[in-house]
Short mmCIF file of C-alpha atoms in Angstrom, two decimals:
data_model
loop_
_atom_site.label_atom_id
_atom_site.label_comp_id
_atom_site.label_asym_id
_atom_site.label_seq_id
_atom_site.Cartn_x
_atom_site.Cartn_y
_atom_site.Cartn_z
CA MET A 888 19.41 -55.56 21.25
CA ASN A 889 20.70 -55.58 24.74
CA LYS A 890 18.27 -54.01 27.05
CA THR A 891 20.75 -51.77 28.79
CA LEU A 892 21.91 -50.45 25.42
CA ARG A 893 18.45 -49.76 24.19
CA ILE A 894 17.61 -47.75 27.15
CA SER A 895 20.76 -45.93 26.87
CA LEU A 896 19.98 -45.08 23.12
CA VAL A 897 16.53 -44.05 23.90
CA SER A 898 17.92 -41.56 26.78
CA LEU A 899 20.34 -40.19 24.31
CA PHE A 900 17.90 -39.57 21.68
CA ALA A 901 15.51 -38.04 24.33
CA LEU A 902 18.60 -35.74 25.31
CA ILE A 903 19.38 -34.82 21.71
CA SER A 904 15.62 -34.07 21.07
CA SER A 905 15.19 -31.81 23.81
CA THR A 906 18.44 -30.11 23.24
CA ILE A 907 17.38 -29.31 19.62
CA PHE A 908 13.92 -28.32 20.17
CA ALA A 909 14.06 -26.65 23.61
CA GLN A 910 13.03 -23.10 23.03
CA THR A 911 11.69 -20.17 25.07
CA THR A 912 9.17 -17.66 23.94
CA VAL A 913 8.87 -14.23 25.50
CA LYS A 914 5.94 -11.80 24.95
CA PHE A 915 6.31 -7.95 24.91
CA ASP A 916 2.68 -7.13 25.12
CA PHE A 917 1.73 -3.38 24.65
CA VAL A 918 -2.00 -3.94 25.21
CA PRO A 919 -2.30 -3.71 28.93
CA ALA A 920 -2.88 -0.26 30.36
CA ASP A 921 0.59 -0.53 32.20
CA SER A 922 2.65 -1.75 29.47
CA TYR A 923 4.32 1.77 29.31
CA LEU A 924 6.22 0.78 32.48
CA GLN A 925 8.08 -1.66 30.42
CA PHE A 926 10.27 1.41 29.27
CA GLY A 927 10.30 3.17 32.55
CA LEU A 928 7.64 5.57 31.23
CA THR A 929 5.16 7.26 33.73
CA GLY A 930 2.09 9.45 33.42
CA ILE A 931 -0.01 7.29 31.39
CA SER A 932 -2.93 5.29 32.49
CA SER A 933 -6.10 3.77 31.22
CA SER A 934 -7.91 7.24 31.74
CA ASN A 935 -4.88 9.02 30.17
CA PRO A 936 -3.57 6.97 27.33
CA VAL A 937 -2.33 9.79 25.17
CA SER A 938 -0.11 11.71 27.63
CA THR A 939 3.03 13.06 25.95
CA ALA A 940 4.76 11.46 28.91
CA GLY A 941 4.56 8.45 26.74
CA ASP A 942 6.47 10.18 23.94
CA PHE A 943 10.10 9.27 23.83
CA THR A 944 12.91 10.28 21.39
CA GLU A 945 15.88 8.61 23.17
CA ALA A 946 16.53 4.91 23.17
CA LYS A 947 14.51 2.84 25.56
CA SER A 948 14.90 -0.74 26.59
CA SER A 949 12.82 -3.50 28.09
CA THR A 950 14.05 -6.85 29.40
CA ILE A 951 11.72 -9.81 29.90
CA ASN A 952 12.95 -13.35 30.86
CA GLY A 953 16.28 -13.07 29.31
CA ALA A 954 15.17 -11.15 26.12
CA THR A 955 15.81 -7.34 25.67
CA LEU A 956 13.99 -5.15 23.23
CA THR A 957 15.49 -1.68 22.53
CA VAL A 958 13.44 1.10 20.70
CA SER A 959 15.63 3.69 18.91
CA PRO A 960 14.56 6.67 17.06
CA LYS A 961 16.07 7.05 13.41
CA THR A 962 17.55 10.46 14.50
CA THR A 963 17.49 12.67 17.47
CA SER A 964 15.22 15.11 15.45
CA SER A 965 12.70 12.54 14.38
CA ILE A 966 9.23 12.45 15.51
CA ALA A 967 8.84 10.88 18.93
CA ASN A 968 7.94 7.16 19.23
CA ARG A 969 5.28 6.53 21.92
CA MET A 970 3.16 4.15 23.78
CA TRP A 971 -0.40 4.97 22.80
CA SER A 972 -3.73 3.41 22.74
CA GLY A 973 -2.50 -0.14 23.53
CA THR A 974 0.22 -0.13 21.11
CA LEU A 975 3.99 0.62 20.83
CA ARG A 976 3.86 3.21 18.05
CA VAL A 977 6.91 3.48 16.02
CA TYR A 978 7.21 6.34 13.54
CA SER A 979 10.73 5.58 12.52
CA GLY A 980 13.85 4.07 13.87
CA THR A 981 14.89 0.53 14.85
CA LEU A 982 13.71 -2.20 17.17
CA THR A 983 16.81 -4.21 18.47
CA PHE A 984 16.26 -7.58 19.98
CA THR A 985 19.13 -9.26 21.99
CA ALA A 986 19.42 -12.50 24.09
CA PRO A 987 22.75 -12.80 25.52
CA GLY A 988 24.26 -16.28 25.49
CA LYS A 989 21.08 -17.56 23.47
CA THR A 990 20.07 -17.75 19.78
CA ILE A 991 16.97 -15.92 18.55
CA THR A 992 15.00 -18.13 16.04
CA ASN A 993 11.68 -16.39 15.46
CA ILE A 994 10.22 -12.85 16.11
CA THR A 995 6.48 -12.53 15.47
CA PHE A 996 4.78 -9.04 15.43
CA THR A 997 0.99 -8.50 15.93
CA ALA A 998 0.31 -5.12 14.63
CA GLU A 999 -2.57 -2.88 13.87
CA THR A 1000 -0.70 -0.81 11.36
CA TRP A 1001 2.41 -2.33 9.65
CA ASN A 1002 4.71 -0.57 7.31
CA ALA A 1003 5.51 -3.04 4.44
CA SER A 1004 8.96 -1.39 4.01
CA ASN A 1005 10.16 -2.62 7.52
CA LYS A 1006 13.54 -4.61 7.15
CA ALA A 1007 15.59 -6.90 9.19
CA SER A 1008 19.50 -6.50 9.20
CA VAL A 1009 19.90 -10.40 9.32
CA GLY A 1010 17.51 -13.22 8.23
CA SER A 1011 14.26 -12.50 6.57
CA LEU A 1012 11.37 -10.38 7.71
CA ASN A 1013 8.16 -11.46 6.01
CA ALA A 1014 4.68 -10.92 6.71
CA LYS A 1015 5.42 -9.53 10.16
CA VAL A 1016 7.56 -12.61 10.78
CA TRP A 1017 11.28 -12.86 11.24
CA THR A 1018 13.11 -16.32 11.04
CA GLY A 1019 16.89 -16.94 11.37
CA SER A 1020 19.55 -17.54 13.78
CA ALA A 1021 21.28 -14.80 15.68
CA GLU A 1022 22.09 -13.32 19.17
CA THR A 1023 21.04 -9.73 18.04
CA VAL A 1024 18.40 -8.78 15.56
CA VAL A 1025 17.61 -5.33 14.29
CA ILE A 1026 14.57 -4.54 12.73
CA SER A 1027 14.24 -1.05 10.75
CA ILE A 1028 10.99 0.56 11.03
CA ALA A 1029 10.40 2.58 7.78
CA GLY A 1030 7.37 4.72 9.42
CA ASN A 1031 4.21 4.57 11.49
CA SER A 1032 3.84 0.98 12.57
CA GLN A 1033 1.70 0.51 15.56
CA ILE A 1034 2.47 -2.62 17.28
CA ALA A 1035 0.22 -4.51 19.82
CA SER A 1036 2.57 -7.36 20.74
CA ILE A 1037 5.89 -9.04 19.81
CA ASP A 1038 6.84 -12.69 20.63
CA VAL A 1039 10.41 -13.51 20.67
CA THR A 1040 11.63 -17.19 20.65
CA TYR A 1041 14.99 -18.03 21.62
CA ALA A 1042 16.99 -21.18 22.15
CA ASP A 1043 20.18 -22.05 24.19
CA SER A 1044 23.42 -21.00 22.38
CA GLY A 1045 25.02 -23.82 20.53
CA THR A 1046 21.83 -25.44 19.88
CA PRO A 1047 21.46 -26.67 16.31
CA VAL A 1048 19.04 -24.22 14.67
CA LYS A 1049 17.54 -24.70 11.09
CA LYS A 1050 18.41 -21.85 8.82
CA SER A 1051 16.02 -19.46 7.10
CA ALA A 1052 15.05 -20.49 3.57
CA ASP A 1053 15.65 -17.11 2.59
CA LEU A 1054 13.23 -16.99 -0.49
CA ALA A 1055 13.28 -13.61 -2.25
CA PHE A 1056 12.09 -11.69 -5.42
CA THR A 1057 14.51 -8.85 -6.27
CA GLY A 1058 12.57 -5.61 -6.63
CA GLY A 1059 9.73 -6.68 -4.61
CA PRO A 1060 7.31 -6.71 -2.87
CA LYS A 1061 5.47 -4.54 -5.72
CA ILE A 1062 6.32 -4.25 -9.37
CA LYS A 1063 4.28 -1.99 -11.74
CA VAL A 1064 4.81 -2.14 -15.47
CA GLU A 1065 2.98 -0.17 -18.06
CA GLN A 1066 0.96 -2.53 -20.64
CA GLY A 1067 2.83 -3.08 -23.85
CA THR A 1068 6.22 -1.93 -22.53
CA PRO A 1069 9.33 -4.38 -22.07
CA PHE A 1070 9.25 -6.34 -18.94
CA THR A 1071 12.33 -8.13 -17.17
CA SER A 1072 11.42 -10.79 -14.55
CA PRO A 1073 12.71 -9.98 -11.06
CA ALA A 1074 15.46 -12.45 -10.12
CA PHE A 1075 14.57 -15.05 -7.65
CA THR A 1076 16.87 -16.16 -4.93
CA LYS A 1077 17.08 -18.75 -2.28
CA ALA A 1078 19.04 -20.17 0.46
CA THR A 1079 17.26 -23.50 1.10
CA SER A 1080 18.11 -26.82 -0.49
CA ALA A 1081 14.43 -27.81 -0.33
CA PRO A 1082 12.29 -27.72 -3.77
CA VAL A 1083 10.58 -24.35 -4.25
CA THR A 1084 7.01 -24.29 -5.83
CA PHE A 1085 5.67 -21.13 -7.71
CA ALA A 1086 2.05 -19.95 -8.32
CA SER A 1087 0.24 -17.03 -9.91
CA ASP A 1088 -3.33 -15.99 -8.71
CA ASN A 1089 -4.10 -14.30 -11.96
CA GLU A 1090 -2.60 -15.88 -15.20
CA ALA A 1091 -4.39 -13.49 -17.52
CA VAL A 1092 -2.01 -10.90 -16.01
CA ALA A 1093 1.34 -12.87 -15.38
CA THR A 1094 2.42 -16.55 -15.17
CA VAL A 1095 5.55 -18.04 -13.32
CA ASN A 1096 7.41 -21.09 -14.48
CA THR A 1097 9.14 -23.76 -12.11
CA ASP A 1098 12.25 -21.70 -12.06
CA GLY A 1099 10.42 -18.50 -10.73
CA VAL A 1100 10.70 -16.72 -14.04
CA ILE A 1101 7.62 -14.27 -14.38
CA THR A 1102 6.04 -13.69 -17.95
CA LEU A 1103 3.41 -11.17 -18.70
CA ALA A 1104 0.13 -12.54 -20.23
CA GLY A 1105 -1.12 -9.31 -21.85
CA GLY A 1106 -4.06 -8.40 -19.37
CA LYS A 1107 -4.08 -5.57 -16.95
CA GLY A 1108 -4.51 -6.05 -13.20
CA THR A 1109 -2.59 -7.54 -10.61
CA ALA A 1110 -1.15 -11.15 -10.24
CA ASN A 1111 0.30 -12.18 -6.82
CA ILE A 1112 3.18 -14.40 -7.49
CA THR A 1113 4.17 -16.58 -4.64
CA ALA A 1114 7.11 -18.96 -3.91
CA SER A 1115 7.20 -21.60 -1.11
CA SER A 1116 9.44 -24.23 0.18
CA VAL A 1117 8.98 -26.96 2.64
CA GLU A 1118 10.99 -27.49 5.91
CA ASN A 1119 13.91 -29.92 5.63
CA ALA A 1120 16.54 -31.24 7.77
CA ASP A 1121 18.64 -28.12 7.58
CA TYR A 1122 16.15 -25.22 6.59
CA ASN A 1123 12.80 -23.97 7.74
CA ALA A 1124 9.85 -23.54 5.54
CA GLY A 1125 9.78 -20.28 3.63
CA THR A 1126 7.58 -18.18 1.56
CA ALA A 1127 8.04 -15.10 -0.58
CA SER A 1128 5.70 -13.16 -2.78
CA VAL A 1129 5.72 -10.26 -5.17
CA ALA A 1130 2.83 -8.57 -6.73
CA VAL A 1131 3.01 -7.66 -10.31
CA THR A 1132 0.51 -4.86 -11.38
CA VAL A 1133 0.06 -4.20 -15.15
CA PHE A 1134 -1.37 -0.78 -15.91
CA ALA A 1135 -2.23 1.69 -18.69
CA TYR A 1136 -2.38 5.36 -18.64
CA LYS A 1137 -5.56 7.35 -18.90
CA LEU A 1138 -5.62 10.69 -20.64
CA TYR A 1139 -7.50 13.65 -19.20
CA THR A 1140 -8.01 16.84 -21.25
CA LYS A 1141 -8.96 20.35 -19.94
CA ALA A 1142 -12.74 20.67 -20.56
CA THR A 1143 -14.62 23.86 -21.47
CA THR A 1144 -18.23 22.42 -20.85
CA LEU A 1145 -19.58 20.01 -18.28
CA THR A 1146 -21.29 16.95 -19.60
CA SER A 1147 -23.44 14.86 -17.18
CA GLY A 1148 -22.30 11.40 -16.33
CA LYS A 1149 -18.91 11.86 -17.45
CA PRO A 1150 -15.69 11.20 -15.15
CA TYR A 1151 -13.47 14.40 -14.53
CA LEU A 1152 -10.51 15.30 -12.43
CA PHE A 1153 -10.55 18.34 -10.48
CA VAL A 1154 -7.61 20.46 -11.39
CA ALA A 1155 -5.92 23.66 -10.44
CA GLN A 1156 -2.91 25.74 -11.43
CA ARG A 1157 -0.80 27.96 -9.25
CA ASN A 1158 2.56 29.47 -10.38
CA ASP A 1159 4.22 27.12 -12.59
CA SER A 1160 2.68 23.75 -11.43
CA THR A 1161 -0.71 21.94 -12.19
CA PHE A 1162 -2.40 20.15 -9.19
CA TYR A 1163 -5.21 17.39 -9.47
CA ALA A 1164 -7.46 16.26 -6.52
CA TYR A 1165 -7.12 12.81 -4.94
CA PRO A 1166 -10.47 11.43 -3.10
CA VAL A 1167 -10.80 11.33 0.53
CA ALA A 1168 -8.79 8.35 1.94
CA SER A 1169 -10.79 5.13 1.76
CA ASN A 1170 -10.89 4.77 5.58
CA LYS A 1171 -12.13 8.15 6.26
CA THR A 1172 -15.53 9.75 6.09
CA TYR A 1173 -14.39 13.28 5.77
CA GLY A 1174 -11.33 15.34 4.76
CA TYR A 1175 -9.76 17.60 2.26
CA LEU A 1176 -9.07 16.50 -1.31
CA GLN A 1177 -5.24 16.39 -1.18
CA SER A 1178 -3.45 16.86 -4.65
CA GLY A 1179 -0.75 15.51 -6.79
CA GLY A 1180 1.57 17.99 -8.36
CA ILE A 1181 2.81 18.26 -12.18
CA SER A 1182 5.58 20.59 -13.17
CA GLY A 1183 4.27 23.29 -15.65
CA LYS A 1184 0.55 24.32 -16.68
CA VAL A 1185 -0.34 21.61 -18.85
CA ASP A 1186 -3.81 20.99 -20.68
CA GLN A 1187 -3.50 17.10 -20.66
CA ILE A 1188 -2.73 14.73 -17.74
CA LYS A 1189 -1.89 11.10 -17.79
CA VAL A 1190 -2.94 8.93 -14.66
CA GLU A 1191 -2.39 5.45 -14.11
CA ASP A 1192 -5.79 3.25 -14.37
CA THR A 1193 -4.88 1.80 -11.22
CA TYR A 1194 -5.74 4.96 -9.34
CA ASN A 1195 -9.40 5.93 -8.68
CA ASP A 1196 -8.69 9.70 -8.68
CA GLU A 1197 -11.55 10.83 -11.12
CA PHE A 1198 -14.96 12.26 -10.18
CA THR A 1199 -18.10 11.61 -11.91
CA ILE A 1200 -20.35 14.54 -12.15
CA THR A 1201 -24.04 13.98 -12.81
CA SER A 1202 -27.08 16.05 -13.23
CA SER A 1203 -29.76 15.63 -10.49
CA GLY A 1204 -32.66 17.84 -9.82
CA ASN A 1205 -31.66 21.44 -9.90
CA GLY A 1206 -27.99 20.57 -9.61
CA TYR A 1207 -25.23 17.83 -9.75
CA THR A 1208 -24.14 15.09 -7.77
CA ILE A 1209 -20.34 14.29 -7.29
CA VAL A 1210 -19.33 10.69 -6.81
CA ASP A 1211 -15.68 9.73 -6.47
CA GLY A 1212 -13.82 6.75 -7.83
CA GLN A 1213 -14.75 4.83 -4.78
CA ASP A 1214 -18.52 5.21 -5.27
CA ARG A 1215 -19.06 7.82 -2.62
CA TYR A 1216 -20.97 10.90 -2.92
CA LEU A 1217 -18.99 14.14 -2.14
CA TYR A 1218 -20.95 16.85 -0.25
CA HIS A 1219 -20.46 19.50 2.48
CA GLY A 1220 -21.85 18.60 6.08
CA ALA A 1221 -23.40 20.87 8.56
CA GLY A 1222 -21.26 23.42 10.29
CA THR A 1223 -18.44 25.62 9.22
CA TYR A 1224 -16.02 22.82 8.46
CA LYS A 1225 -13.77 23.36 5.38
CA THR A 1226 -13.58 19.70 4.72
CA PHE A 1227 -15.69 17.57 2.53
CA ASN A 1228 -17.96 14.56 3.73
CA VAL A 1229 -18.29 11.41 1.59
CA SER A 1230 -21.01 8.67 1.90
CA THR A 1231 -22.24 5.76 -0.24
CA THR A 1232 -25.73 7.25 0.37
CA ALA A 1233 -26.68 10.32 -1.71
CA PRO A 1234 -27.26 13.44 0.18
CA ALA A 1235 -30.47 15.43 0.06
CA ASP A 1236 -28.64 18.46 -1.44
CA VAL A 1237 -27.03 18.89 -4.74
CA TRP A 1238 -24.10 21.15 -6.10
CA THR A 1239 -24.86 23.98 -8.48
CA VAL A 1240 -22.28 24.56 -11.25
CA GLU A 1241 -21.31 27.96 -12.73
CA PRO A 1242 -18.76 27.94 -15.64
CA GLN A 1243 -16.43 30.94 -15.31
CA PRO A 1244 -14.76 33.09 -17.97
CA ASP A 1245 -11.33 32.00 -17.14
CA GLY A 1246 -12.21 28.22 -17.79
CA THR A 1247 -12.77 27.36 -14.06
CA PHE A 1248 -16.05 26.15 -12.78
CA LYS A 1249 -17.72 27.30 -9.24
CA PHE A 1250 -19.33 24.40 -7.45
CA SER A 1251 -21.35 25.85 -4.70
CA TYR A 1252 -23.69 24.16 -2.00
CA PRO A 1253 -26.70 25.32 -0.61
CA ASP A 1254 -25.21 26.60 2.48
CA GLY A 1255 -23.04 29.12 0.54
CA TYR A 1256 -19.85 27.01 0.72
CA TYR A 1257 -18.05 26.48 -2.70
CA ILE A 1258 -14.86 24.33 -3.85
CA GLN A 1259 -11.71 26.01 -3.97
CA PHE A 1260 -8.09 24.95 -4.26
CA GLY A 1261 -5.32 26.29 -1.83
CA ASP A 1262 -6.12 28.18 1.45
CA GLN A 1263 -2.95 30.44 1.38
CA LEU A 1264 -0.14 28.07 0.53
CA PHE A 1265 -2.02 24.84 0.93
CA SER A 1266 -2.12 22.38 -2.13
CA SER A 1267 -5.57 20.82 -1.43
CA PHE A 1268 -8.98 21.32 -2.20
CA GLY A 1269 -11.61 22.34 0.23
CA VAL A 1270 -14.98 24.14 0.69
CA TYR A 1271 -15.14 27.78 1.88
CA ASN A 1272 -17.72 30.39 2.15
CA GLU A 1273 -15.41 33.13 0.95
CA ALA A 1274 -12.62 33.74 -1.45
CA LYS A 1275 -9.10 32.64 0.12
CA ALA A 1276 -5.69 34.15 -0.38
CA LEU A 1277 -4.06 32.42 -3.46
CA GLY A 1278 -7.18 30.44 -3.77
CA THR A 1279 -8.70 29.46 -7.02
CA LEU A 1280 -11.62 27.79 -8.39
CA PRO A 1281 -11.20 24.38 -9.94
CA MET A 1282 -10.84 23.43 -13.60
CA LEU A 1283 -12.39 20.12 -15.10
CA TYR A 1284 -10.36 17.70 -17.08
CA GLU A 1285 -12.25 15.03 -18.83
CA TYR A 1286 -11.47 11.45 -19.35
CA ASN A 1287 -10.63 10.97 -23.15
CA GLU A 1288 -11.77 7.22 -23.52
CA ASN A 1289 -10.55 7.16 -27.10
CA ALA A 1290 -7.03 8.12 -26.40
CA THR A 1291 -4.21 5.49 -26.95
CA THR A 1292 -1.96 6.82 -24.20
CA GLY A 1293 0.42 4.15 -23.02
CA ILE A 1294 0.28 2.22 -26.37
CA SER A 1295 3.91 2.10 -27.33
CA THR A 1296 3.74 0.08 -30.44
CA VAL A 1297 0.73 -0.88 -32.75
CA SER A 1298 1.25 -3.25 -35.47
CA PRO A 1299 -1.07 -4.87 -37.92
CA ALA A 1300 -2.16 -8.51 -37.14
CA ASN A 1301 0.08 -10.94 -38.86
CA GLY A 1302 1.07 -14.63 -38.80
CA THR A 1303 4.02 -14.41 -36.50
CA LEU A 1304 2.14 -14.50 -33.50
CA ASN A 1305 0.77 -17.88 -31.83
CA GLN A 1306 -2.84 -17.77 -33.20
CA ASN A 1307 -4.00 -20.06 -30.43
CA ALA A 1308 -3.02 -17.49 -27.53
CA SER A 1309 -5.70 -15.87 -25.64
CA LEU A 1310 -6.76 -12.31 -26.75
CA TYR A 1311 -7.28 -9.39 -24.38
CA ASN A 1312 -8.73 -5.90 -24.92
CA LEU A 1313 -7.14 -2.65 -23.38
CA ALA A 1314 -9.28 -3.04 -20.33
CA GLY A 1315 -7.61 -6.58 -19.69
CA GLN A 1316 -10.77 -8.51 -20.67
CA ARG A 1317 -10.42 -11.87 -22.48
CA VAL A 1318 -12.10 -11.45 -26.15
CA ASP A 1319 -12.63 -13.79 -28.80
CA ASN A 1320 -11.21 -14.07 -32.38
CA ASN A 1321 -14.07 -12.11 -33.73
CA TYR A 1322 -13.26 -8.90 -31.66
CA LYS A 1323 -12.29 -5.86 -33.72
CA GLY A 1324 -9.88 -3.03 -32.81
CA ILE A 1325 -6.64 -2.92 -30.65
CA VAL A 1326 -5.98 -6.36 -28.90
CA ILE A 1327 -3.06 -7.89 -26.81
CA GLN A 1328 -1.63 -11.43 -27.64
CA ASN A 1329 1.21 -12.95 -26.25
CA GLY A 1330 2.10 -9.75 -24.44
CA LYS A 1331 2.19 -7.79 -27.83
CA LYS A 1332 -0.14 -5.05 -29.04
CA MET A 1333 -1.89 -5.36 -32.51
CA ILE A 1334 -4.80 -4.24 -34.47
CA LYS A 1335 -7.55 -6.62 -35.70
CA LYS A 1336 -9.72 -5.59 -38.53
#
C-alpha cells in the first residue's frame, strides 16, 4: 500500500473515531456545602443546612459547561423541593436536562433515596441510569428522591450515537400473583437487534424461557427475572428486570382469649371500619403503629403472607412480651412519649394483659401507659396514660394456620399431571412424593392422600 495513502487512511480512521467517541461529562454535585448556589438559593451554609431558604416551589435552573438542569415542581401547590443535607431533595415534579446543539447520551444518578416509579420521557431510565439520544431529556420524579449528584454525558450534535436497547417487561417492575390463581406472563419488548438472554434467580417460584415468557413453578416467594443484551454496532447494551412475587393469604379471626406464643393482629374498629396495626418501619427504632383500613366491621381479616404485620405475644414472668414480624420487641421507653420503642434485645419490663368485657384487651406497661387506637381522629396505635377522645383498646385477631384461604381450586391427585415435576407445600417448600396433604405441582393444587 502506498505510504501516503496508508497515512491518509490512518488519519481518517482517527478522525472518525474521535468524532464518534468524543463525549463530555458534566457533574451536578449537591454534596458540597455551597451547592445550593447552583440554583441561586441563599441563606444555607454548613452550619445552617436545613434553612427554608433552600425550599423552592418555582422552577430553578443550573447550567454547567453547556448542560442545563431545570427542577420543576409537579404543581404550584405541591410540597417544596429543597437543597437539604447534601442532597437535592425532590418530592415530586420533573428534572429537565438540556444541552443545546448537543446530543445527551447518558444521565447517571447517585441517590440516597430513589423512587422506583421515576420515569423518563424518552429513552429508558433503569437502575438510576438513563441512556438514549436526545437534546432534551425529562425525568419525572414520583416522590421523595434524595439525589447526591447527577452525571450528564453529551456528544456533539450529528455525532453517530448508539441507540438504547430499550428492554422492558410490561407491567413491571413488580408483579404479585396469588398462589394457585391464573397467571399471564408480562410481554417482553426490545428495540435492540442484539440477542437477549433471560434468567430467573428462583426457579422454584418462576422460570423464563428464551423468548422471555415467564411461567410460575408452584412455589411461593419472589423470583427476579432479568433480561440482558450485549452492545452491538447500533445499540448499547441493555438490561431489564421484573420481580414476580407469588403469595398466599393468611386468615386471622377475632380472638376471645390470649394464647401464649401465638401470632396476632392488633385490631380496632371505629365507625364502620376495621383497622389493623403495621409494625414500626424497619429503619426506625420507635414510632406509632400505623394501620391499614378495611371497610365494615369484620371478624376475619385476610393479609398477604408477604407482609410481616403480626405480633407474637408470649408469657414471660409476670406478664407478656410482644415481638413484631421483624423479630423486634415492642415496649414503652422512658418519658412521656406516646410512641412505641422497638429493639431486638428483650426489655427488662413486660406487658400485663387484661381481657375486657367488650372483647378488647388492655395491654399496660409498668409506667402506667397502655395501648390505645386513635388519639382523637388518628388511625394509629400508640401508648397513653389516659383514655383518649375516640380512642379504643385493641382487639386481637389470631392467625388460623389451618385455614385454606387463597386456595381457589383443590382437586384429587390424578394421572393428568407430570408425575416427575417437583412438589411444593403451601409454604413454597419442596417436598417428596411421600408428602400428604395439599401440594402444588405444575402450578396446580391437589390433595395427596
